[in-house]
XYZ file of C-alpha atoms in Angstrom:
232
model
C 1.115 7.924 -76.110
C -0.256 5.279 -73.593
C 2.672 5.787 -71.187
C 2.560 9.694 -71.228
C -1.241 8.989 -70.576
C -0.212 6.894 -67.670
C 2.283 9.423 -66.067
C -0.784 11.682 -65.212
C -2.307 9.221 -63.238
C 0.579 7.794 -61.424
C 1.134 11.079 -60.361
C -2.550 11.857 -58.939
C -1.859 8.463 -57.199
C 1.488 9.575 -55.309
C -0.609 12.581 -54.454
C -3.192 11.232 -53.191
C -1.351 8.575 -51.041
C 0.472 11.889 -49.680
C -2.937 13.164 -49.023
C -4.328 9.959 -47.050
C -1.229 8.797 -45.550
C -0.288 11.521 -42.982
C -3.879 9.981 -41.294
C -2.209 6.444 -41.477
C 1.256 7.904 -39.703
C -1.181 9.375 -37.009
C -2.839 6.195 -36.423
C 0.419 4.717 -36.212
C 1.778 7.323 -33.755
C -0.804 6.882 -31.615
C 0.156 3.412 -31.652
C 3.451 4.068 -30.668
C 2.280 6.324 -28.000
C 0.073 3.590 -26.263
C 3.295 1.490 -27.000
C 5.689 3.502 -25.450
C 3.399 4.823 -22.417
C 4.607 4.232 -19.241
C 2.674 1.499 -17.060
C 2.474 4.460 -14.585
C 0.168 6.146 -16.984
C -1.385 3.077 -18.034
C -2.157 1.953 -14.152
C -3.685 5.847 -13.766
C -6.011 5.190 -16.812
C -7.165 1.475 -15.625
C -8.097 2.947 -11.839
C -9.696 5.992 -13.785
C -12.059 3.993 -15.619
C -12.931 2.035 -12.082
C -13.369 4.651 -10.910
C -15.852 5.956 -13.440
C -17.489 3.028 -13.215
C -17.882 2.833 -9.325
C -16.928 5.828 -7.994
C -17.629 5.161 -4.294
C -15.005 2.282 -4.059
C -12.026 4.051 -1.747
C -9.480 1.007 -2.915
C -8.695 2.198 -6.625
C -8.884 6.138 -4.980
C -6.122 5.027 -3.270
C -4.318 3.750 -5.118
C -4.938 6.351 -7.664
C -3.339 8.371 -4.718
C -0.443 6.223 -4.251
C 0.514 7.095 -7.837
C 0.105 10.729 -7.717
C 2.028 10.409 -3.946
C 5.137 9.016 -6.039
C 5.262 11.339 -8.690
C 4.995 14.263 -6.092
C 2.125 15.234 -6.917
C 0.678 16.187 -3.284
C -2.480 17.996 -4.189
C -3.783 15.194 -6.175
C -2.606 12.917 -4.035
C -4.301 14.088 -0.402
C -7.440 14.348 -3.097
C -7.719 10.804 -4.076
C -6.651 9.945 -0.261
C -9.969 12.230 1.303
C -12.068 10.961 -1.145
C -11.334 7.206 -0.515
C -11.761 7.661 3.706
C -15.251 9.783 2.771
C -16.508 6.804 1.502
C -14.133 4.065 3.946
C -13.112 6.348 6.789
C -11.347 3.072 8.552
C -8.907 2.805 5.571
C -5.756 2.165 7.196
C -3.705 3.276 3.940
C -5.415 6.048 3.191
C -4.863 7.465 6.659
C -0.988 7.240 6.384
C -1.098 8.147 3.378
C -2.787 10.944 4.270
C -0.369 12.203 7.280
C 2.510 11.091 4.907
C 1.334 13.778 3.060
C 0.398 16.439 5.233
C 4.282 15.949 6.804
C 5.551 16.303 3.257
C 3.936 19.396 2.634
C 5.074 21.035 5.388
C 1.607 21.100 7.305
C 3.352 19.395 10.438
C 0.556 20.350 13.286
C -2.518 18.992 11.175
C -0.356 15.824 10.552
C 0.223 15.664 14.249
C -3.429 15.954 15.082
C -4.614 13.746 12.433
C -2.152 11.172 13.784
C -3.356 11.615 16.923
C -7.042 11.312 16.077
C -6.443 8.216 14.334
C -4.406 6.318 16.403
C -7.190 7.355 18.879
C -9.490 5.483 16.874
C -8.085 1.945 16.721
C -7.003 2.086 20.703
C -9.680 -0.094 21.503
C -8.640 -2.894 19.069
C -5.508 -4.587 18.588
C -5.827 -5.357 15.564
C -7.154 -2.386 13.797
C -4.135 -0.668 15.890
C -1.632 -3.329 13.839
C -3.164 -2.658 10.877
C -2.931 1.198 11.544
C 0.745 0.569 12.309
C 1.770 -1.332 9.244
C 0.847 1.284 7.292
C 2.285 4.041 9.296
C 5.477 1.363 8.135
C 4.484 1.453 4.740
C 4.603 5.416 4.354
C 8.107 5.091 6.591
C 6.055 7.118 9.145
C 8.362 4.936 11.861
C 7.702 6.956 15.258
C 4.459 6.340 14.366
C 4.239 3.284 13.080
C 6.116 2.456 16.549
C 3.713 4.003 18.726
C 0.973 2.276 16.930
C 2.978 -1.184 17.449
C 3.217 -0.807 21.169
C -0.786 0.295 21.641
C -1.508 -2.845 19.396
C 0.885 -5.027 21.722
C -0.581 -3.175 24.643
C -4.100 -4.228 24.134
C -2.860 -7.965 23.103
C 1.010 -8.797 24.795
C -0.266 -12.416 24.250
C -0.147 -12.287 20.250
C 1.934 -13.773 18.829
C 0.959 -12.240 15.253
C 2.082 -8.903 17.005
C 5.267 -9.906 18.512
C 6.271 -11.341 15.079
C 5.562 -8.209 13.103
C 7.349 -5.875 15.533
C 10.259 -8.252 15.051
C 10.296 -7.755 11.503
C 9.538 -4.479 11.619
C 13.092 -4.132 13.329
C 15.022 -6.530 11.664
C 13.802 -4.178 8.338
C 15.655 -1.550 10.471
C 18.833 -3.623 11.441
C 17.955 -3.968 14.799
C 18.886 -7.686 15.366
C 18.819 -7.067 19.468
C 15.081 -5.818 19.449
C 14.481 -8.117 16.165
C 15.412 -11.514 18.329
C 13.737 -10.183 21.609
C 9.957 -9.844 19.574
C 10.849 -12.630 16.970
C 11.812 -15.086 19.919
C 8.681 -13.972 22.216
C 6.392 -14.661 18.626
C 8.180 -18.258 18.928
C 7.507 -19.281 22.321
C 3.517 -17.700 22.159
C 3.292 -20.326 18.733
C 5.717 -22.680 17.886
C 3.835 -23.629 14.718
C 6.088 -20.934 12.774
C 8.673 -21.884 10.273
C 9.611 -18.795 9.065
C 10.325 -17.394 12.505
C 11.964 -20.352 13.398
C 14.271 -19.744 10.485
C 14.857 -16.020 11.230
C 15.904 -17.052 14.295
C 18.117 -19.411 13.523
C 19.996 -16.471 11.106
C 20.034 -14.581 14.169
C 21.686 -17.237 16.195
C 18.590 -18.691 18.329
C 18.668 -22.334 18.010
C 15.268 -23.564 18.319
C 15.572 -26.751 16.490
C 14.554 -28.828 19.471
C 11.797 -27.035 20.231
C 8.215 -28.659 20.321
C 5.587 -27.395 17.708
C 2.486 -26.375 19.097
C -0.982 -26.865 18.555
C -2.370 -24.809 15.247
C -5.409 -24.185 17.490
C -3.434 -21.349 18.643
C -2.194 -20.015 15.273
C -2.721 -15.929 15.394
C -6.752 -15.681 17.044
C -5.427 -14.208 20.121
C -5.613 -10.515 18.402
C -9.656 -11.202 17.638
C -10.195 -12.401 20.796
C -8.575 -9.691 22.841
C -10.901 -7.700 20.595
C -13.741 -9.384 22.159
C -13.202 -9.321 25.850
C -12.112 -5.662 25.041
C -15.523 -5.200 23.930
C -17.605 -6.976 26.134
C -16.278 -4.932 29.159
């Protein structure tokens, strides 16, 4: 008699478990989920919540943008991209993001204008215009990230910061003739440059005799080209 009292109970108890447990697998699914979620979607969620939590600060818009931009996305994208320059309208990424954008979606006169009207707006600095140019390089904007190379080098042909990064910017292209030319001029403007040195030396400058110069002159000359540019 006690076991065919027990049987009732045992089976109340299966049913019951049946009952509860379908909430456990969902707990555990969800688990999975945040598991198995991409860090794509788990890098949208972190800016998100930055972005509730300060939603004037144009770095984790665009970056937010960046992630839309490489899922194709190009309405969210040139979103996240306006909203960062509203509240940082010199942000360099954002702006070739921005025509990167514009070109992609077929809108090719506003992303000439646009590309116009900022490059405009760093000709008066060389190093705004280098920053402006390495992201044009970024997006692979390259006629533009070009142009924006040669204003920056116009306003400053004395940097060697500028020479070097126009030499690398080539020898990322495979241009070892235009890579050398830049990379050398870099050298000779500050000798105090290792790396250089050594990329010249793969493409077949040898400039281990050469004197290393002061680190007095290491890079200001952009800043203070800035300065006289101003002052006139």
């Amino acid at each position: 008699m006690a076991g065919k009292s027990i049987r009732p109970i045992l089976f109340l108890t299966v049913v019951l478990c049946l009952i509860v447990l379908p909430g456990c697998n969902g707990y555990k699914t969800n688990k999975s989920q945040e598991i198995s979620q991409t860090p794509t979607e788990y890098e949208k969620q972190e800016l998100m919540k930055q972005i509730d939590r300060d939603f004037e600060e144009p770095e984790s818009h665009y970056k937010l943008g960046q992630l839309y931009q490489n899922e194709g996305l190009w309405a969210q994208a040139q979103y996240e991209y306006n909203t960062a320059l509203s509240f940082d309208p010199a942000h360099r990424g954002a702006q070739a993001a921005t025509i990167y954008v514009l070109q992609t979606m077929g809108d090719k006169v506003k992303a000439d204008m646009t590309a116009d009207l900022y490059i405009s707006q760093t000709s008066g600095s060389a190093e705004e215009s280098l920053k402006l140019a390495l992201a044009f390089q970024k997006e692979k904007l390259d006629e533009l990230a070009m142009r924006t190379y040669t204003q920056a080098l116009r306003l400053a042909p004395n940097s060697a910061k500028i020479n070097r990064q126009i030499g690398y910017y080539y020898l990322s292209k495979g241009d070892k003739v235009n890579a050398r030319q830049y990379l050398y001029t870099s050298f000779q403007l500050n000798r105090n440059q290792p790396q250089v040195a050594g990329e010249l030396g793969r493409l077949g400058v040898d400039v281990t005799g050469a004197r290393v110069g002061s680190t007095k002159e290491l890079d200001n000359m952009v800043s203070e080209t800035d300065k006289r540019i101003q002052q006139q």
